Amino acid sequence: MAQEKSQPTDQAWATQRRLEDLLAKLGEKYGDLAGRVEVRHRPSTTFDQIGGLTAAKAGIRGFATVLANPELYRRWGITPPKGVLLYGPPGTGKSLLALALATISEATFFQLKLRNLTSKFGPNTADLLQEILAIAVGESRVVIFLDEVDALSLEHLLPPAEAPEASARLVAAVAEKLDGIEDFARVFVVAATSRTDAVDPSLVAPGRLDRIIEVPLPDPQAQQEIFLLKKAQTEQNAGRRLFADLDFRSILPPMGGMSGAEIQEVIRRALETKVQGAGAGEEVGLVTTQDLLQEIDGYRRIKEVVEKIRYGQYL
Ligand code: ADP
């Protein structure tokens, strides 16, 4: 599949710089925001680059009108929704969906990584959020992505006896900020979580993030779709064929239960093995079904450890 390579205009670069400068200034006040807050003026991720997720894609696409033409809601006598909660296992494409919404809506994308933010700022995260929202709503169209919104529970930060109260205050402050976003403001909030049990119900109350979309693990057909997208992407990056003809009837069963991110990882590992072979002066061919089966097997053996480290269960 052809991957879109958009050429940012001078104006887009200038806006991107301006927003980064604003965040850098905020960083001077609060401490480094790198890895906690990211902003992308006009992202380029499209829905075509997301495999499977037919229902979730259709669901989130529908919100483009909130950003592009909120007046339509007025004409039908209602106010636009403020935001949506995406839930599902890690690495299933929640961030991609939020990005793709920003892309089709020609919106600026603000990503707030709430686990990293709350780890540093704890209950004071709300003050910072307020300042970021003030910058964000100054843009003409904005998607605000609250990643790992369950981190507002502060469970990862405070002892069990203290977390609930501090969290309640933080959540109340965040909810207040959400309520403060004006109707028809061309601002849409996308929150994501892999832990619905830790999301405060007040965040999904009517008028807040009251739309909920499931982002499930891919079934075999979706896995094949994701695989082919990643294959096409790497082949396009390399400017040549990298994979032999593949037998998906062999590859898909052992890949059962893997997320899009894991499929990407398996492909990366298979290619890395080729790089290492080539680096050692070996004669290496294209990636075969057999190569992939080996990588899947290897990945499965260490998957549990990778997940625990990556998704913080050890923290
Ligand atoms: P989440 O936000 O659900 O944790 P991400 O959207 O950050 O997951 O996905 C991580 C990476 O995994 C993406 O950058 C992408 O390369 C890959 N990925 C995950 N799901 C999909 C999908 N459905 N289609 C294509 N790529 C995917």
CSV table of C-alpha atoms and ligand atoms in Angstrom, one decimal, residues 49-53 88-97 111 145 147 192 215-216 218 222 225-226 229-230 233 259-262 264 311, ligand 1:
chain,number,residue,atom,x,y,z
A,49,GLN,CA,-2.3,2.5,7.6
A,50,ILE,CA,-4.4,0.8,10.3
A,51,GLY,CA,-5.2,-2.8,9.8
A,52,GLY,CA,-8.4,-4.5,11.0
A,53,LEU,CA,-10.5,-2.4,13.5
A,88,GLY,CA,-8.4,-2.4,24.6
A,89,PRO,CA,-5.1,-4.2,25.2
A,90,PRO,CA,-1.8,-2.3,24.7
A,91,GLY,CA,-0.4,-2.1,21.2
A,92,THR,CA,-3.7,-2.5,19.4
A,93,GLY,CA,-3.8,0.9,17.5
A,94,LYS,CA,-5.5,3.3,19.9
A,95,SER,CA,-2.8,6.0,19.3
A,96,LEU,CA,-3.0,5.4,15.6
A,97,LEU,CA,-6.8,5.9,15.6
A,111,GLN,CA,-0.4,13.8,23.0
A,145,PHE,CA,-5.0,12.5,23.2
A,147,ASP,CA,-2.9,8.3,26.7
A,192,ALA,CA,-7.1,5.7,25.8
A,215,VAL,CA,-10.1,-1.5,20.3
A,216,PRO,CA,-9.7,-5.3,20.4
A,218,PRO,CA,-6.8,-8.4,15.9
A,222,ALA,CA,-6.9,-8.4,10.8
A,225,GLU,CA,-3.9,-7.2,7.1
A,226,ILE,CA,-1.6,-5.6,9.7
A,229,LEU,CA,0.8,-3.2,5.9
A,230,LYS,CA,4.0,-3.5,7.8
A,233,GLN,CA,6.0,-0.3,4.7
A,259,SER,CA,-1.4,-7.3,18.9
A,260,GLY,CA,-0.4,-5.1,16.0
A,261,ALA,CA,2.5,-3.8,17.9
A,262,GLU,CA,3.7,-7.4,18.5
A,264,GLN,CA,5.4,-5.2,14.0
A,311,TYR,CA,3.7,-2.0,30.4
B,1,ADP,P1,-1.9,1.5,21.6
B,1,ADP,O1,-2.1,3.0,21.6
B,1,ADP,O2,-3.2,0.8,21.5
B,1,ADP,O3,-1.1,1.0,22.8
B,1,ADP,P2,-0.4,2.0,19.2
B,1,ADP,O4,-1.5,2.7,18.4
B,1,ADP,O5,0.5,2.9,19.9
B,1,ADP,O6,-1.1,1.1,20.3
B,1,ADP,O7,0.3,0.9,18.4
B,1,ADP,C1,1.7,0.7,18.5
B,1,ADP,C2,2.3,0.4,17.1
B,1,ADP,O8,1.8,-0.9,16.8
B,1,ADP,C3,1.8,1.3,16.1
B,1,ADP,O9,2.7,2.4,15.9
B,1,ADP,C4,1.8,0.4,14.9
B,1,ADP,O10,3.0,0.3,14.2
B,1,ADP,C5,1.4,-1.0,15.4
B,1,ADP,N1,0.0,-1.3,15.3
B,1,ADP,C6,-0.8,-1.6,16.4
B,1,ADP,N2,-2.0,-1.8,16.0
B,1,ADP,C7,-2.0,-1.7,14.6
B,1,ADP,C8,-3.1,-1.8,13.6
B,1,ADP,N3,-4.3,-2.2,13.9
B,1,ADP,N4,-2.7,-1.5,12.3
B,1,ADP,C9,-1.4,-1.2,12.0
B,1,ADP,N5,-0.5,-1.1,12.9
B,1,ADP,C10,-0.7,-1.3,14.2
